[in-house]
């Protein structure tokens, strides 16, 4: 799941350095094109990483990513860093041809701008080595990758999917990267590496999770940019997030990390919300009922087995009669 790229890490401090002197122009769609909009937030406790998101067009019959040669034929990627956006908030807006799309990958790449709650633990005599390893990781761009596509280019059953329609704004909600902290107690050593038998120090360790909500009130700050007075809104909630939160990076000592974490029943009921009012200075946003892809009882049961780790992706696809070309 991990990979390293020295060149990318060295270039990262220069990404996004340009600042806008005026707000971006309102969306102006070309003929045959639609817009994809997704709100992204990095919470303050999760600023350790830069997060990179990719979407690509796929064939709904085979669930395979459409490719031109070895690369996706139609795709969009965005890199999001807490330090480059006020409050960690960012609107991902892409112009794409009509069709069916999926979120294919989320990368969590160690950012050289780490700070806030991310501190080295100085109570252990191995801190010098730890410091070297941390800075080496920054230099080499240690990356965790959550992929929603298998090695054959077929979507996994938990891939978030959505539609693009020409002349419309497909809004897919709000992904929020959050930290889930735990507190661990360690022996505290003196400068000579000796322990007095009782002194301890507590260290906070985080795992990083992609959480989600669909609330059209989040559209209000970007109403003019999305040009929603001209282009109809096409609600496209990412349904897989209703039941799951996805693990982007686990605790440092974790083994056999789960792919995702189940929501409790109460939390599921509030993930998707379409409030009745919007910003008073803006025209009301039309809110048609979200169109969800049909599911049979058998596919729902297969998806549940996959999400719970009881069957593999190959077994899931085989049960649906899908085969790799």
Coordinates of N, CA and C in Angstrom, one line a residue, residues 62-253:
X62 N -19.2 -2.9 -17.4 CA -18.1 -3.8 -17.0 C -17.5 -3.3 -15.7
X63 N -17.8 -2.1 -15.2 CA -17.2 -1.4 -14.1 C -15.7 -1.2 -14.3
X64 N -15.2 -1.2 -15.5 CA -13.8 -1.0 -15.8 C -13.6 0.5 -16.1
X65 N -12.4 1.0 -15.6 CA -12.0 2.4 -16.0 C -11.7 2.4 -17.5
X66 N -12.2 3.4 -18.1 CA -12.0 3.6 -19.6 C -10.6 4.1 -19.8
X67 N -9.8 3.5 -20.6 CA -8.4 3.9 -20.8 C -8.1 4.2 -22.2
X68 N -7.1 5.0 -22.4 CA -6.5 5.4 -23.7 C -5.1 4.9 -23.6
X69 N -4.8 3.8 -24.2 CA -3.5 3.1 -23.9 C -3.5 2.6 -22.5
X70 N -2.5 2.9 -21.7 CA -2.4 2.4 -20.4 C -2.9 3.4 -19.3
X71 N -3.4 4.6 -19.7 CA -3.8 5.6 -18.8 C -5.3 5.8 -18.9
X72 N -6.0 6.3 -17.8 CA -7.4 6.6 -17.9 C -7.7 7.6 -19.0
X73 N -8.8 7.4 -19.7 CA -9.1 8.2 -20.9 C -9.6 9.6 -20.4
X74 N -10.4 9.6 -19.3 CA -10.9 10.9 -18.8 C -10.8 10.9 -17.3
X75 N -10.0 11.8 -16.8 CA -9.7 11.8 -15.4 C -9.5 13.3 -14.9
X76 N -9.5 13.4 -13.6 CA -9.2 14.7 -12.9 C -8.6 14.4 -11.6
X77 N -7.6 15.2 -11.2 CA -6.8 15.0 -10.0 C -6.6 16.3 -9.3
X78 N -6.7 16.3 -8.0 CA -6.5 17.5 -7.2 C -5.7 17.2 -6.0
X79 N -4.8 18.1 -5.6 CA -3.9 18.0 -4.4 C -4.3 19.0 -3.4
X80 N -4.6 18.6 -2.2 CA -5.2 19.4 -1.1 C -4.3 19.4 0.1
X81 N -3.8 20.6 0.5 CA -3.0 20.8 1.7 C -3.6 21.8 2.6
X82 N -3.7 21.5 3.9 CA -4.3 22.4 4.9 C -3.7 23.8 4.9
X83 N -2.4 23.8 4.7 CA -1.7 25.1 4.8 C -1.9 26.0 3.6
X84 N -2.5 25.5 2.5 CA -2.6 26.4 1.4 C -4.0 26.9 1.2
X85 N -4.9 26.5 2.2 CA -6.3 27.0 2.1 C -6.8 27.3 3.5
X86 N -7.5 28.5 3.6 CA -8.0 28.9 4.8 C -8.9 27.9 5.5
X87 N -8.5 27.5 6.7 CA -9.2 26.5 7.5 C -9.2 25.1 6.9
X88 N -8.4 24.9 5.9 CA -8.3 23.6 5.3 C -9.5 23.3 4.3
X89 N -10.3 24.3 4.0 CA -11.4 24.1 3.1 C -11.1 24.4 1.7
X90 N -11.6 23.6 0.8 CA -11.3 23.7 -0.6 C -12.4 23.2 -1.5
X91 N -12.7 23.9 -2.6 CA -13.7 23.3 -3.5 C -13.0 22.8 -4.7
X92 N -13.2 21.5 -4.9 CA -12.7 20.8 -6.1 C -13.7 21.0 -7.2
X93 N -13.4 21.7 -8.3 CA -14.3 21.9 -9.4 C -13.6 21.5 -10.7
X94 N -14.2 20.6 -11.4 CA -13.6 20.1 -12.7 C -14.7 20.1 -13.7
X95 N -14.3 20.4 -15.0 CA -15.2 20.3 -16.1 C -14.9 19.0 -16.8
X96 N -15.9 18.1 -17.0 CA -15.8 16.8 -17.5 C -16.8 16.5 -18.5
X97 N -16.5 15.6 -19.5 CA -17.6 15.1 -20.4 C -18.6 14.3 -19.7
X98 N -19.8 14.3 -20.2 CA -20.9 13.5 -19.6 C -20.6 12.0 -19.6
X99 N -21.0 11.4 -18.5 CA -20.7 10.0 -18.3 C -20.8 9.5 -16.9
X100 N -20.4 8.3 -16.6 CA -20.3 7.8 -15.3 C -18.9 7.8 -14.8
X101 N -18.7 8.2 -13.5 CA -17.4 8.4 -13.0 C -17.3 7.8 -11.6
X102 N -16.0 7.6 -11.1 CA -15.8 7.0 -9.8 C -14.6 7.7 -9.2
X103 N -14.6 7.9 -7.9 CA -13.4 8.2 -7.2 C -12.5 7.0 -7.1
X104 N -11.3 7.1 -7.8 CA -10.5 5.9 -8.0 C -9.4 5.8 -7.0
X105 N -9.0 6.9 -6.3 CA -7.8 6.9 -5.4 C -7.8 8.1 -4.5
X106 N -7.4 7.8 -3.3 CA -7.0 8.9 -2.3 C -5.6 8.6 -1.8
X107 N -4.7 9.6 -2.0 CA -3.4 9.4 -1.4 C -3.2 10.3 -0.2
X108 N -2.5 9.8 0.8 CA -2.2 10.6 2.0 C -0.6 10.7 2.0
X109 N -0.1 11.8 1.6 CA 1.3 11.9 1.4 C 1.9 12.9 2.5
X110 N 2.9 12.4 3.2 CA 3.5 13.2 4.3 C 3.9 14.6 3.8
X111 N 3.4 15.6 4.5 CA 3.6 17.0 4.0 C 4.8 17.6 4.8
X112 N 5.6 18.3 4.1 CA 6.7 19.0 4.8 C 6.2 20.2 5.6
X113 N 4.9 20.5 5.5 CA 4.4 21.5 6.3 C 3.7 21.0 7.6
X114 N 4.1 19.8 8.1 CA 3.5 19.2 9.2 C 3.7 20.2 10.4
X115 N 2.7 20.2 11.3 CA 2.8 21.0 12.5 C 1.6 20.7 13.4
X116 N 1.2 21.7 14.2 CA 0.0 21.5 15.1 C 0.3 20.5 16.1
X117 N -0.5 19.4 16.0 CA -0.4 18.3 17.0 C 0.6 17.3 16.7
X118 N 1.3 17.5 15.5 CA 2.3 16.5 15.1 C 3.7 16.9 15.7
X119 N 4.0 16.2 16.8 CA 5.3 16.5 17.4 C 6.1 15.2 17.7
X120 N 7.4 15.3 17.6 CA 8.2 14.2 18.0 C 8.2 13.9 19.5
X121 N 8.3 12.6 19.8 CA 8.3 12.2 21.2 C 9.8 12.2 21.7
X122 N 10.0 13.1 22.7 CA 11.4 13.3 23.1 C 11.8 12.5 24.4
X123 N 10.8 11.7 24.9 CA 11.1 11.0 26.1 C 11.9 9.7 26.0
X124 N 12.1 9.3 24.8 CA 12.8 8.0 24.5 C 14.2 8.2 24.0
X125 N 15.2 7.4 24.5 CA 16.6 7.6 24.0 C 16.8 7.4 22.5
X126 N 15.8 6.8 21.8 CA 15.9 6.6 20.4 C 15.4 7.8 19.6
X127 N 15.1 8.9 20.3 CA 14.6 10.1 19.6 C 15.4 10.6 18.4
X128 N 16.7 10.5 18.6 CA 17.6 10.9 17.5 C 17.4 10.1 16.2
X129 N 17.3 8.8 16.4 CA 17.0 8.0 15.2 C 15.6 8.3 14.7
X130 N 14.7 8.5 15.6 CA 13.3 8.8 15.1 C 13.3 10.1 14.3
X131 N 14.0 11.1 14.8 CA 14.0 12.3 14.1 C 14.6 12.2 12.7
X132 N 15.7 11.4 12.6 CA 16.3 11.1 11.3 C 15.3 10.4 10.3
X133 N 14.5 9.5 10.9 CA 13.6 8.7 10.1 C 12.4 9.6 9.6
X134 N 12.0 10.5 10.5 CA 10.9 11.4 10.2 C 11.3 12.3 9.0
X135 N 12.5 12.9 9.2 CA 12.9 13.8 8.1 C 13.2 13.1 6.8
X136 N 13.6 11.9 6.9 CA 13.9 11.1 5.7 C 12.5 10.8 5.0
X137 N 11.5 10.5 5.8 CA 10.2 10.2 5.3 C 9.6 11.4 4.6
X138 N 9.8 12.6 5.1 CA 9.4 13.9 4.5 C 10.1 14.0 3.1
X139 N 11.4 13.8 3.2 CA 12.2 14.0 1.9 C 11.8 13.0 0.9
X140 N 11.4 11.8 1.3 CA 11.1 10.7 0.3 C 9.6 10.7 -0.1
X141 N 8.8 11.5 0.6 CA 7.4 11.5 0.3 C 6.7 10.2 0.6
X142 N 6.8 9.7 1.8 CA 6.1 8.5 2.2 C 4.6 8.6 1.9
X143 N 4.0 7.7 1.2 CA 2.6 7.8 0.8 C 1.8 6.6 1.1
X144 N 0.6 6.8 1.7 CA -0.4 5.8 1.8 C -1.4 6.0 0.7
X145 N -1.8 4.9 0.1 CA -2.8 5.0 -1.0 C -4.0 4.1 -0.8
X146 N -5.2 4.7 -0.8 CA -6.4 4.0 -0.7 C -7.0 4.0 -2.1
X147 N -6.9 2.8 -2.7 CA -7.4 2.6 -4.1 C -8.8 2.0 -4.2
X148 N -9.6 2.5 -5.1 CA -10.9 1.9 -5.3 C -11.0 1.1 -6.6
X149 N -9.8 0.8 -7.1 CA -9.8 0.0 -8.4 C -8.8 -1.2 -8.2
X150 N -9.2 -2.3 -8.7 CA -8.3 -3.5 -8.5 C -7.2 -3.5 -9.6
X151 N -6.3 -4.5 -9.6 CA -5.2 -4.5 -10.5 C -5.6 -4.7 -12.0
X152 N -6.9 -5.1 -12.2 CA -7.4 -5.2 -13.6 C -8.1 -3.9 -14.1
X153 N -8.1 -2.9 -13.3 CA -8.8 -1.7 -13.6 C -10.3 -1.7 -13.4
X154 N -10.7 -2.7 -12.6 CA -12.2 -2.8 -12.3 C -12.5 -2.2 -11.0
X155 N -13.6 -1.4 -10.9 CA -13.9 -0.8 -9.6 C -14.2 -1.8 -8.5
X156 N -13.7 -1.5 -7.3 CA -14.0 -2.3 -6.2 C -15.5 -2.0 -5.8
X157 N -16.1 -2.9 -5.1 CA -17.5 -2.7 -4.7 C -17.8 -1.5 -3.8
X158 N -16.7 -1.0 -3.2 CA -17.0 0.2 -2.3 C -16.5 1.5 -3.0
X159 N -16.3 1.5 -4.3 CA -15.9 2.7 -5.0 C -17.0 3.7 -5.0
X160 N -16.8 5.0 -4.6 CA -17.8 6.0 -4.7 C -18.0 6.4 -6.2
X161 N -19.2 6.4 -6.7 CA -19.5 6.7 -8.1 C -20.5 7.8 -8.2
X162 N -20.5 8.4 -9.4 CA -21.4 9.6 -9.6 C -21.6 9.7 -11.1
X163 N -22.6 10.6 -11.5 CA -22.9 10.9 -12.9 C -22.5 12.3 -13.2
X164 N -22.1 12.5 -14.5 CA -21.9 13.9 -15.0 C -22.9 14.0 -16.2
X165 N -23.7 15.1 -16.2 CA -24.6 15.4 -17.3 C -24.2 16.7 -17.9
X166 N -24.3 16.8 -19.2 CA -23.9 18.0 -19.9 C -24.8 19.2 -19.5
X167 N -24.1 20.3 -19.2 CA -24.9 21.6 -18.8 C -25.4 21.6 -17.4
X168 N -24.9 20.6 -16.5 CA -25.3 20.6 -15.1 C -24.1 20.5 -14.2
X169 N -24.3 20.9 -12.9 CA -23.3 20.8 -11.9 C -23.6 19.6 -11.0
X170 N -22.8 18.6 -11.2 CA -22.9 17.4 -10.3 C -22.2 17.7 -9.0
X171 N -23.0 17.8 -7.9 CA -22.4 18.0 -6.6 C -22.4 16.7 -5.8
X172 N -21.2 16.3 -5.4 CA -21.0 15.0 -4.7 C -20.7 15.1 -3.2
X173 N -21.0 16.3 -2.6 CA -20.9 16.4 -1.2 C -19.6 16.9 -0.6
X174 N -19.2 16.4 0.5 CA -18.1 17.0 1.3 C -17.3 15.9 2.0
X175 N -16.1 15.7 1.5 CA -15.2 14.8 2.2 C -14.3 15.5 3.2
X176 N -14.3 15.1 4.5 CA -13.6 15.7 5.6 C -12.6 14.7 6.1
X177 N -11.3 15.1 6.0 CA -10.2 14.3 6.6 C -10.1 14.6 8.1
X178 N -10.3 13.7 8.9 CA -10.2 13.9 10.4 C -9.3 12.9 11.0
X179 N -8.8 13.3 12.2 CA -7.9 12.4 13.0 C -8.7 11.7 14.1
X180 N -8.3 10.5 14.3 CA -8.9 9.7 15.4 C -7.8 9.4 16.4
X181 N -7.6 10.2 17.5 CA -6.5 10.1 18.4 C -6.6 9.0 19.4
X182 N -5.4 8.5 19.8 CA -5.4 7.6 21.0 C -4.2 8.1 21.8
X183 N -4.2 7.8 23.1 CA -3.2 8.3 24.0 C -2.4 7.0 24.6
X184 N -1.1 7.0 24.3 CA -0.3 5.9 24.8 C 0.7 6.4 25.8
X185 N 1.0 5.6 26.8 CA 1.9 5.9 27.9 C 3.2 5.1 27.7
X186 N 4.3 5.8 27.8 CA 5.7 5.2 27.6 C 6.6 5.6 28.8
X187 N 7.6 4.8 29.0 CA 8.6 5.1 30.0 C 9.3 6.4 29.6
X188 N 9.6 7.2 30.6 CA 10.4 8.5 30.4 C 11.8 8.3 30.9
X189 N 12.8 8.4 29.9 CA 14.2 8.1 30.2 C 14.9 9.5 30.5
X190 N 15.9 9.4 31.3 CA 16.7 10.6 31.5 C 17.7 10.8 30.4
X191 N 18.5 11.8 30.5 CA 19.5 12.1 29.4 C 20.5 11.0 29.2
X192 N 20.7 10.2 30.2 CA 21.6 9.1 30.1 C 21.0 7.8 29.6
X193 N 19.7 7.9 29.3 CA 18.9 6.7 28.9 C 18.5 5.8 30.0
X194 N 18.5 6.3 31.2 CA 18.1 5.4 32.4 C 16.6 5.8 32.7
X195 N 15.9 4.8 33.3 CA 14.5 4.9 33.7 C 14.5 4.8 35.2
X196 N 13.8 5.7 35.9 CA 13.8 5.7 37.4 C 12.7 4.7 37.9
X197 N 12.0 4.0 37.1 CA 11.1 3.0 37.5 C 9.7 3.5 37.6
X198 N 9.4 4.8 37.5 CA 8.0 5.2 37.6 C 7.7 6.4 36.7
X199 N 8.6 7.1 36.2 CA 8.3 8.3 35.3 C 7.8 7.8 34.0
X200 N 6.7 8.5 33.5 CA 6.2 8.1 32.2 C 5.8 9.4 31.5
X201 N 5.6 9.3 30.2 CA 5.2 10.4 29.4 C 4.1 9.8 28.4
X202 N 3.1 10.7 28.2 CA 2.0 10.3 27.3 C 2.1 10.9 25.9
X203 N 2.0 10.1 24.9 CA 2.1 10.5 23.6 C 0.7 10.3 22.9
X204 N 0.3 11.3 22.1 CA -0.9 11.2 21.3 C -0.5 10.7 19.9
X205 N -1.2 9.6 19.5 CA -1.0 9.1 18.1 C -2.3 9.1 17.4
X206 N -2.3 9.4 16.1 CA -3.5 9.6 15.3 C -3.6 8.5 14.2
X207 N -4.8 8.2 13.9 CA -5.0 7.6 12.6 C -5.9 8.6 11.8
X208 N -5.9 8.5 10.5 CA -6.5 9.5 9.6 C -7.6 8.9 8.8
X209 N -8.7 9.5 8.8 CA -10.0 8.9 8.3 C -10.6 9.9 7.3
X210 N -11.1 9.4 6.2 CA -11.9 10.2 5.2 C -13.4 10.0 5.6
X211 N -13.9 11.1 6.2 CA -15.3 11.1 6.6 C -16.1 11.9 5.6
X212 N -17.4 12.0 5.7 CA -18.2 12.5 4.6 C -19.6 13.1 5.1
X213 N -20.1 14.1 4.4 CA -21.4 14.5 4.6 C -22.0 15.0 3.2
X214 N -23.3 15.0 3.1 CA -23.9 15.6 1.9 C -24.9 16.6 2.5
X215 N -24.6 17.9 2.4 CA -25.4 18.9 2.9 C -25.3 20.1 1.9
X216 N -26.4 20.4 1.2 CA -26.3 21.4 0.1 C -26.1 22.8 0.7
X217 N -26.2 23.0 2.0 CA -25.8 24.3 2.5 C -24.3 24.6 2.3
X218 N -23.5 23.5 2.1 CA -22.1 23.7 1.9 C -21.8 24.4 0.5
X219 N -22.9 24.4 -0.4 CA -22.7 25.0 -1.7 C -22.7 26.6 -1.6
X220 N -23.3 27.1 -0.5 CA -23.6 28.6 -0.5 C -22.3 29.4 -0.7
X221 N -21.2 29.2 -0.1 CA -20.0 30.0 -0.3 C -19.5 30.1 -1.7
X222 N -19.9 29.1 -2.5 CA -19.4 29.0 -3.9 C -20.5 29.1 -4.9
X223 N -21.6 29.7 -4.5 CA -22.8 29.8 -5.4 C -22.4 30.5 -6.7
X224 N -21.8 31.7 -6.6 CA -21.4 32.4 -7.8 C -20.4 31.7 -8.7
X225 N -19.4 31.1 -8.0 CA -18.4 30.4 -8.8 C -19.0 29.2 -9.5
X226 N -19.9 28.5 -8.9 CA -20.6 27.4 -9.6 C -21.6 27.8 -10.6
X227 N -22.0 29.1 -10.6 CA -22.9 29.7 -11.5 C -24.2 28.9 -11.5
X228 N -24.7 28.7 -10.3 CA -26.0 27.8 -10.2 C -27.2 28.6 -10.6
X229 N -27.1 29.9 -10.9 CA -28.3 30.5 -11.4 C -28.4 30.2 -12.9
X230 N -27.3 29.7 -13.5 CA -27.3 29.3 -14.9 C -27.4 27.8 -15.1
X231 N -26.6 27.1 -14.4 CA -26.6 25.6 -14.6 C -27.3 24.9 -13.5
X232 N -28.2 24.0 -13.8 CA -29.0 23.2 -12.8 C -28.1 22.4 -12.0
X233 N -28.5 22.2 -10.7 CA -27.8 21.4 -9.8 C -28.2 19.9 -10.0
X234 N -27.2 19.0 -10.1 CA -27.5 17.6 -10.2 C -26.9 16.9 -8.9
X235 N -27.8 16.7 -7.9 CA -27.3 16.1 -6.6 C -26.7 14.7 -6.9
X236 N -25.5 14.4 -6.4 CA -24.8 13.1 -6.6 C -24.1 12.7 -5.3
X237 N -24.9 12.3 -4.3 CA -24.3 11.9 -3.0 C -23.5 10.6 -3.3
X238 N -22.4 10.5 -2.6 CA -21.5 9.3 -2.7 C -22.0 8.3 -1.7
X239 N -22.9 7.4 -2.1 CA -23.7 6.6 -1.3 C -22.9 5.6 -0.4
X240 N -21.7 5.2 -0.9 CA -20.9 4.3 -0.1 C -20.5 4.9 1.3
X241 N -20.4 6.2 1.3 CA -20.0 6.8 2.5 C -21.1 6.9 3.6
X242 N -22.3 6.5 3.2 CA -23.4 6.5 4.2 C -23.1 5.5 5.3
X243 N -22.6 4.4 4.9 CA -22.3 3.3 5.9 C -20.8 3.2 6.4
X244 N -19.9 3.9 5.6 CA -18.5 3.6 5.9 C -17.8 5.0 6.0
X245 N -16.7 4.9 6.8 CA -15.6 5.9 6.8 C -14.4 5.2 6.4
X246 N -13.6 5.8 5.5 CA -12.4 5.1 5.0 C -11.1 5.5 5.7
X247 N -10.3 4.5 6.0 CA -9.1 4.7 6.7 C -7.9 5.0 5.7
X248 N -7.4 6.3 5.9 CA -6.3 6.7 5.0 C -4.9 6.4 5.6
X249 N -4.8 6.4 6.9 CA -3.5 6.0 7.5 C -3.8 5.5 8.9
X250 N -3.3 4.4 9.3 CA -3.6 3.8 10.6 C -2.6 4.2 11.6
X251 N -2.8 3.8 12.9 CA -1.8 4.1 14.0 C -0.4 3.5 13.6
X252 N 0.6 4.1 14.1 CA 2.0 3.7 13.6 C 2.3 2.2 13.8
X253 N 1.7 1.6 14.9 CA 2.1 0.2 15.2 C 1.0 -0.8 14.7

